[in-house]
Amino acid sequence: MVRLSALGSGSKGNALVLSCGDGSIIVDVGFSRKETCCRLRTLGLNAEEIKAALLTHEHDDHSKGCRVFCDEFDIPLCTSSLTANFLRKKGKLPVRVLEFEPGGEFQIGGFGVEPFAVQHDAVNPVGFVIRREGLKIGIATDLGDINMLAMQRLSDCDALVLESNYDAQMLRDSDRQLYLKRRILGRHGHLDNMAACAALDYLLTPRTQLLLLAHLSSECNSIEIVRPLFERRLAELGRTDIEFGIIEQDHPLGTFELEPELPALKAGC
């Protein structure tokens, strides 16, 4: 059994944990060390059981706590070589670093990890496909567009964590500066609700047990818009059996148990 725990997601911090019987890995440490440990305790998780940290990209809402957290618990930060070089120049790398190249594969903490390139305005951003016990978990929290590569990597997952960042009309009507609106709307910005929703037609398969939406904008999106949109689409696709959740910024969502032999998914805190 693999447990997926969502510590939080948004422009002020992102982190999630995958756990199995012999340890855990954390994907992004976008909160401070203190806040990360607090959220782990809230979910009944022990920071000392985390074997490694994976980093999607260098933006502060994904990397803020990486150096201090990794050094305190003596674990490696797994990041692309280009991202590592960037953080090294900023003095933000921990002592232990495992560098990878997008498109490769490696084993860490008992998990198989397959990083793949995504379109986002960072040095070398990646999403992850993570495998364990016959399960496939896809993670893409920052991507301006779901291109063919991302579609291929994220399809047919047991659990999918996907960005649904903004409502296009709310963004256009917002007080944000024009250059920022263009950045977010661009192919290397963030994924809007409609694009994320449309992608479900291809990404979801009979294997899919869990769908979690991530990185909702606090200013240009809302759960009240996102939840009915995706619930309606899941119903249209005949997939109301899928466990569906939205990861919020201010508090952990909870822990979900994935079992490859069982079609049902259990959720709890």
CSV table of N, CA and C in Angstrom, one decimal, residues 8 18 23 26 45 68 92 172 187 200 252 254:
chain,number,residue,atom,x,y,z
A,8,GLY,N,-0.2,20.8,1.2
A,8,GLY,CA,-0.8,22.0,0.8
A,8,GLY,C,-0.3,22.4,-0.6
A,18,LEU,N,4.7,10.8,-0.3
A,18,LEU,CA,4.4,9.5,-0.7
A,18,LEU,C,5.0,8.6,0.3
A,23,GLY,N,9.4,3.7,4.4
A,23,GLY,CA,9.8,5.1,4.4
A,23,GLY,C,9.0,5.9,3.4
A,26,ILE,N,9.3,13.1,-0.1
A,26,ILE,CA,8.5,14.4,-0.2
A,26,ILE,C,8.7,15.0,-1.6
A,45,LEU,N,2.4,12.1,10.3
A,45,LEU,CA,3.6,11.7,9.6
A,45,LEU,C,4.9,12.1,10.3
A,68,VAL,N,17.2,23.8,4.3
A,68,VAL,CA,17.1,23.6,5.8
A,68,VAL,C,16.5,22.2,6.1
A,92,LYS,N,21.3,28.0,-2.0
A,92,LYS,CA,20.1,27.4,-1.5
A,92,LYS,C,20.1,25.9,-1.6
A,172,ARG,N,-8.5,37.8,-16.3
A,172,ARG,CA,-8.6,38.9,-17.1
A,172,ARG,C,-9.2,40.1,-16.4
A,187,ARG,N,2.1,29.9,-22.8
A,187,ARG,CA,2.3,28.4,-22.8
A,187,ARG,C,3.4,28.0,-21.7
A,200,LEU,N,-8.8,15.6,-18.9
A,200,LEU,CA,-9.2,14.4,-18.2
A,200,LEU,C,-9.7,13.4,-19.2
A,252,PRO,N,-3.5,21.0,5.3
A,252,PRO,CA,-3.3,19.7,4.6
A,252,PRO,C,-4.7,19.2,4.2
A,254,GLY,N,-5.2,15.8,3.5
A,254,GLY,CA,-5.3,14.5,4.2
A,254,GLY,C,-4.5,13.4,3.5
